[in-house]
Tab-separated table of C-alpha atoms in Angstrom:
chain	number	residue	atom	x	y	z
A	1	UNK	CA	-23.462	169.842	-17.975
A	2	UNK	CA	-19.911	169.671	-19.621
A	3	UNK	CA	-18.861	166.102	-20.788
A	4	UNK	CA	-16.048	166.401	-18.921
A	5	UNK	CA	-18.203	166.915	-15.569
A	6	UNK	CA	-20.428	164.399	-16.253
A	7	UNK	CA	-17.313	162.049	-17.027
A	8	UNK	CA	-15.652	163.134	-13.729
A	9	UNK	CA	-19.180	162.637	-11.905
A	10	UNK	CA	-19.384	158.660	-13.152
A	11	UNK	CA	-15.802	158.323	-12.671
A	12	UNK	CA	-16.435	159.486	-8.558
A	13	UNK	CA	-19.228	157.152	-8.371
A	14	UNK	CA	-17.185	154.185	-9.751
A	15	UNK	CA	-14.320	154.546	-7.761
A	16	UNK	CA	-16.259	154.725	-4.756
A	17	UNK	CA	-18.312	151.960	-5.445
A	18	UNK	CA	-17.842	148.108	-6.096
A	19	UNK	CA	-20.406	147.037	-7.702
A	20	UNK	CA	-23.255	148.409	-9.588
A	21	UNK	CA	-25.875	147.069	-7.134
A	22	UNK	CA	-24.017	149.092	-4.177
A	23	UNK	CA	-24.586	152.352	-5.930
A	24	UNK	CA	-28.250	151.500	-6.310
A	25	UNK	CA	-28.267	150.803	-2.653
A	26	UNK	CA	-27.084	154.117	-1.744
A	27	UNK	CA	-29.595	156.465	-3.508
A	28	UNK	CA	-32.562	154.183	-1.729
A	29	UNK	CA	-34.282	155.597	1.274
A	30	UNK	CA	-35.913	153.986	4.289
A	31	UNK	CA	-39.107	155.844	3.247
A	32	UNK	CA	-38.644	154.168	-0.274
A	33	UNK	CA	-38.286	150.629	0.979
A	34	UNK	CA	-40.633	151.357	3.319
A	35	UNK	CA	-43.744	152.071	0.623
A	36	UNK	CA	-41.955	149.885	-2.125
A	37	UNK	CA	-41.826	146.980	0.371
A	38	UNK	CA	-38.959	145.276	-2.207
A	39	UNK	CA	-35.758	146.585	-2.629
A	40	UNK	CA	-35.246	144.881	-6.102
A	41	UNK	CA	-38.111	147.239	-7.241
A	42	UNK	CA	-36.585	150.142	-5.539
A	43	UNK	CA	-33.546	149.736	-7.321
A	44	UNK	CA	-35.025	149.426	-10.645
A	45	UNK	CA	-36.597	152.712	-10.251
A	46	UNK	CA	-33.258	154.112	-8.956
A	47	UNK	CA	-31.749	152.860	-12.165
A	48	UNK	CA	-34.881	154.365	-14.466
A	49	UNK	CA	-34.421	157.950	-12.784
A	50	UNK	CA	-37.288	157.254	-10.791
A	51	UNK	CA	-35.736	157.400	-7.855
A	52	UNK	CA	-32.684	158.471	-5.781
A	53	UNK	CA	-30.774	160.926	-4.056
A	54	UNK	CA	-28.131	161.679	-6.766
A	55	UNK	CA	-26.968	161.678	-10.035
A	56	UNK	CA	-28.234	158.923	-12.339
A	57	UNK	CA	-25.828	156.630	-13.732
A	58	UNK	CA	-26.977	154.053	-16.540
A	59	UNK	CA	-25.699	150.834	-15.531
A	60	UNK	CA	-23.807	149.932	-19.378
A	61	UNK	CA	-21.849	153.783	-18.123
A	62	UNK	CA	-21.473	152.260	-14.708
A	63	UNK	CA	-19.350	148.936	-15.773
A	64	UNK	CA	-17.861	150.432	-18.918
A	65	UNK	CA	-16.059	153.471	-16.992
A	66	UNK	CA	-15.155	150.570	-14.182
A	67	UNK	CA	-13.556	148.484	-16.146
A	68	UNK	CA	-11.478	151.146	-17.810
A	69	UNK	CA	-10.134	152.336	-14.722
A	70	UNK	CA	-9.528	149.287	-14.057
A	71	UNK	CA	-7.382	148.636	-17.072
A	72	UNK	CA	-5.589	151.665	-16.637
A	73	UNK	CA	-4.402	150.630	-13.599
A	74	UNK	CA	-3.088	147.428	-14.089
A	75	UNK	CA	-1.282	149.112	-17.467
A	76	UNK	CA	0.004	151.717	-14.865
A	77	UNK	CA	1.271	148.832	-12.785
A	78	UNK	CA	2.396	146.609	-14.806
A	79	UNK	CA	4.540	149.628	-16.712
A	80	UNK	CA	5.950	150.216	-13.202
A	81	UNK	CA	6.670	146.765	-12.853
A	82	UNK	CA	8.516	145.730	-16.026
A	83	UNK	CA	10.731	148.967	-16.817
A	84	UNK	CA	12.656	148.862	-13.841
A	85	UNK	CA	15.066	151.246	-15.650
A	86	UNK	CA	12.240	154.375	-15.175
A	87	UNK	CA	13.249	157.296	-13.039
A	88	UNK	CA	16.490	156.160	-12.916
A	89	UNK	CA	19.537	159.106	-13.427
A	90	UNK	CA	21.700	156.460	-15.613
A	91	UNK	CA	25.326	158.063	-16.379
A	92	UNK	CA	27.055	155.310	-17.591
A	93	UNK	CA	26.422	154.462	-21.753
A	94	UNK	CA	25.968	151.471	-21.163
A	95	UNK	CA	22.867	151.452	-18.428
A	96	UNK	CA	21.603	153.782	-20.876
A	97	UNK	CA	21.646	151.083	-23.877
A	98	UNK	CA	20.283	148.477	-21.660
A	99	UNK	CA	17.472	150.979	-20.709
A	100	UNK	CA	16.469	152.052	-24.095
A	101	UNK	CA	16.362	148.442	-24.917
A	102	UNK	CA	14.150	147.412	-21.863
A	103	UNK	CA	10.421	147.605	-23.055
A	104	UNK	CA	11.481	145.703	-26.403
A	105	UNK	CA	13.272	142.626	-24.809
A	106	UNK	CA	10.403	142.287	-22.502
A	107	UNK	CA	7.644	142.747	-24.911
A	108	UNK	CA	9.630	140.393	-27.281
A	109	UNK	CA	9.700	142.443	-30.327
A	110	UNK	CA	13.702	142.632	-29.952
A	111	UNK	CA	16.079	140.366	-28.343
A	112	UNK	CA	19.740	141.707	-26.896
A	113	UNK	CA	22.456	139.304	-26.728
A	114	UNK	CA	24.954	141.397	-24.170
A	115	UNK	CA	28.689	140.559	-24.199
A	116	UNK	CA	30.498	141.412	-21.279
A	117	UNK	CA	34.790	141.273	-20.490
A	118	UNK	CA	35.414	142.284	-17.111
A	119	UNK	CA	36.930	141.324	-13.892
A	120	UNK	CA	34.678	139.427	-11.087
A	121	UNK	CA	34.783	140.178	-7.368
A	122	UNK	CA	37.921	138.014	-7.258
A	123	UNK	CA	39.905	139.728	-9.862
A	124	UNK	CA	39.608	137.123	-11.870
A	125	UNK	CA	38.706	137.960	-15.953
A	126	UNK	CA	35.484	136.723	-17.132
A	127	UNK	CA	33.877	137.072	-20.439
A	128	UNK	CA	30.426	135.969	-21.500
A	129	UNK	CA	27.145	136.045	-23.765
A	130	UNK	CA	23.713	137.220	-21.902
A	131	UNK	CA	20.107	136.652	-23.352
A	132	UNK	CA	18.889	139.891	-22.069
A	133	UNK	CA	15.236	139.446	-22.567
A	134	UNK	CA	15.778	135.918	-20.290
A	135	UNK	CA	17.454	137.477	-17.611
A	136	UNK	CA	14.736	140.384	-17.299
A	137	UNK	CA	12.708	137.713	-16.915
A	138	UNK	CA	14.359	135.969	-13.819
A	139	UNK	CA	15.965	138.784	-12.185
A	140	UNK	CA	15.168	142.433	-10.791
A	141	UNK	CA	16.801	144.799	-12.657
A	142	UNK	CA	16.636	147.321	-10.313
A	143	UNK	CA	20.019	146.483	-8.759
A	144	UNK	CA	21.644	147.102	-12.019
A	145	UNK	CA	19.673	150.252	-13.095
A	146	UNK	CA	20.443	152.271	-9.793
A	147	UNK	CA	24.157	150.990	-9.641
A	148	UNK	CA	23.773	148.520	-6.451
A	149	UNK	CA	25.410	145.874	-8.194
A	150	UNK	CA	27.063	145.018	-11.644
A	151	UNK	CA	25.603	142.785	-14.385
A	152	UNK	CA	28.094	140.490	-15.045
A	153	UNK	CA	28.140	137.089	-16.853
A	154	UNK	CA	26.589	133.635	-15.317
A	155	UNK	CA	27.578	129.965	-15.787
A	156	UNK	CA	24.022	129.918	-16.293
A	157	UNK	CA	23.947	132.392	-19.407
A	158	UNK	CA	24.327	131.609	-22.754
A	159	UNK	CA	28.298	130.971	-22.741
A	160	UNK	CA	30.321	132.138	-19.561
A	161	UNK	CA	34.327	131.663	-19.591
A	162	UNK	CA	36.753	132.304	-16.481
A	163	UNK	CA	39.941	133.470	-17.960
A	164	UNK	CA	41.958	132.451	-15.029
A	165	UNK	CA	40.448	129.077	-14.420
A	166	UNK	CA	39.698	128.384	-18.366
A	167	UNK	CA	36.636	126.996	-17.388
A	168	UNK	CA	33.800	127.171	-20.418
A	169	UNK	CA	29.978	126.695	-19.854
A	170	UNK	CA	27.346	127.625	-22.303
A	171	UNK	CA	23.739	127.165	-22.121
A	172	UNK	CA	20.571	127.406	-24.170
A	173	UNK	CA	17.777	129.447	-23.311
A	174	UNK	CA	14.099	130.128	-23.787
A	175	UNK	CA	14.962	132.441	-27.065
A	176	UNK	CA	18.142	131.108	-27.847
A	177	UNK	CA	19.616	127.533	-28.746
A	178	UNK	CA	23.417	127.496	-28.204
A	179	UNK	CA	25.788	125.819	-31.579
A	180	UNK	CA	28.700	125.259	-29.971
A	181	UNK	CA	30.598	122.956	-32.300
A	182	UNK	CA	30.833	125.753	-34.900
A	183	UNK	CA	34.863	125.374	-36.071
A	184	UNK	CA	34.563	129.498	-36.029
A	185	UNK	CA	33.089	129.783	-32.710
A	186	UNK	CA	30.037	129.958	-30.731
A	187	UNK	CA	27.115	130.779	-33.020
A	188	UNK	CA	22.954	131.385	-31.513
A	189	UNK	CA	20.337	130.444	-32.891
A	190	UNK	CA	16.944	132.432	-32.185
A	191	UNK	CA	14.086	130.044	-31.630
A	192	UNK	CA	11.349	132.280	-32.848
A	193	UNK	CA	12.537	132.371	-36.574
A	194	UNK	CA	15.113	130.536	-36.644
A	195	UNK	CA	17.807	132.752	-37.779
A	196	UNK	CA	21.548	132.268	-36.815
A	197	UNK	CA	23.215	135.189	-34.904
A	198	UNK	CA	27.105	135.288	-35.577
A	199	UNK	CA	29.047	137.129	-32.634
A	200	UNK	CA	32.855	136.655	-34.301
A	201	UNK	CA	33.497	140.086	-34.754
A	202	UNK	CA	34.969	140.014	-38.092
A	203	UNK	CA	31.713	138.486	-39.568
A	204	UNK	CA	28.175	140.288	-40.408
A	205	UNK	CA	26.156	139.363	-37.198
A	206	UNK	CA	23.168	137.476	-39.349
A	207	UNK	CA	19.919	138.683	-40.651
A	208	UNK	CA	17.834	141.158	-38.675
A	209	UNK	CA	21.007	141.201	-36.366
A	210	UNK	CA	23.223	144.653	-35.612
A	211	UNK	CA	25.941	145.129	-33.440
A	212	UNK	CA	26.726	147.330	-31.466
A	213	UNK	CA	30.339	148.009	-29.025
A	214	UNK	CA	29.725	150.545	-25.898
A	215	UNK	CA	31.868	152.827	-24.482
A	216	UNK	CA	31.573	152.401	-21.065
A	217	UNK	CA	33.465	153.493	-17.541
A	218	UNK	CA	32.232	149.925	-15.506
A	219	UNK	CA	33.603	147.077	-17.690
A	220	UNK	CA	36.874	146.492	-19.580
A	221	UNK	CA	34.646	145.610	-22.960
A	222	UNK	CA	30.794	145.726	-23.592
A	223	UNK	CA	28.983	144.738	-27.335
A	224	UNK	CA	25.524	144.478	-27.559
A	225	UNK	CA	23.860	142.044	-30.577
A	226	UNK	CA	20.161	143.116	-31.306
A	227	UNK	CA	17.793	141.038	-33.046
A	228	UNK	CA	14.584	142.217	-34.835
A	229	UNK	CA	12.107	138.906	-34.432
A	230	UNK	CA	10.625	138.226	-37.612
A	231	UNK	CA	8.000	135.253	-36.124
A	232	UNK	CA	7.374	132.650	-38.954
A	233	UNK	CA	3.625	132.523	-38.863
């Protein structure tokens, strides 16, 4: 038999069985229990190729190819369910940046601080820092990847200002702790090693920090701030 058969064959069996025990059950016969008289021993010599009605699957094979499956699915799922950006037809540059950016905010190996100018739904001008990775977090994407509705800044997020109103929030986060009394403006500091990211444009952005303006179509100004996490062990 190819591998590959014999592969597909325990992969059949697995799939349409629960347990190990079930299988067993299904290559016994009445005649079998009948002259065994103990279905324990009747599966036993199922399981030794002793008897049965079908292919013989060891039962290491049996759990091994189950619990693959198994963990391919829930990696197939859980794919699904974090990149919400997949499958989407994303014009704009700056859905693209936030969906390149997706897997490694989630996964925590980078962390996007998203500035965003734009008007609100009242025409007022608004302006404000995002932790990315924090709002994937909280939030359903989805809306934002296939154009439903806009991301725009929070008095929740990191800083949020109304230019009409002049009212100023900021708050800290799970990744990021907010220095607000910073004579050169706000400054973030990244909990997970510590390191200060600067977002006055005429400074360097920090260490392990880039950043990065977007030409986009849906706001009036877009910069994105990565940071590489460098965890102090």
């Amino acid at each position: 038999m190819d591998p590959d058969d014999g592969v597909g064959a325990v992969d059949n069996i697995v799939t349409q069985f629960s347990t190990y025990e079930d299988f067993l059950d299904s290559q016994i016969t009445t005649v079998d229990l009948y002259y065994l008289e103990d279905e324990s021993l009747a599966r036993q010599l199922v399981e030794l190729g002793y008897r049965g009605t079908g292919e013989v699957v060891k039962r290491e094979d049996f759990e091994a190819r189950k619990a693959a499956i198994e963990i391919a699915r829930l990696a197939e799922r859980t794919q699904k369910k974090t990149l919400r950006s997949a499958g989407k037809d994303l014009q704009d540059n700056f859905l693209k940046a936030l969906a390149v950016r997706e897997e490694d905010n989630s996964n925590g190996r980078v962390s996007t601080v998203i500035f965003i100018r734009d008007k609100n739904s009242h025409g007022q001008e608004i302006s404000g820092y995002i932790d990315y990775a924090h709002r994937l977090k909280i939030e359903d994407f989805e809306v934002y990847f296939s154009g439903k509705r806009r991301l725009l800044p929070k008095p929740t997020d990191l800083s949020f200002y109304n230019w009409d109103s002049h009212i100023a929030v900021w708050n800290s986060t799970p990744n990021y702790q907010v220095i607000a009394d910073n004579p050169e403006g706000l400054l973030f500091k990244y909990k997970r090693d510590r390191k200060i990211l600067n977002v006055d444009p005429k400074s360097s952005p920090g260490d392990n920090s880039t950043r990065t303006p977007i030409q986009t179509e849906l706001y009036i100004q877009v910069v994105l701030f990565d940071h590489i996490s460098r965890r102090k062990t």
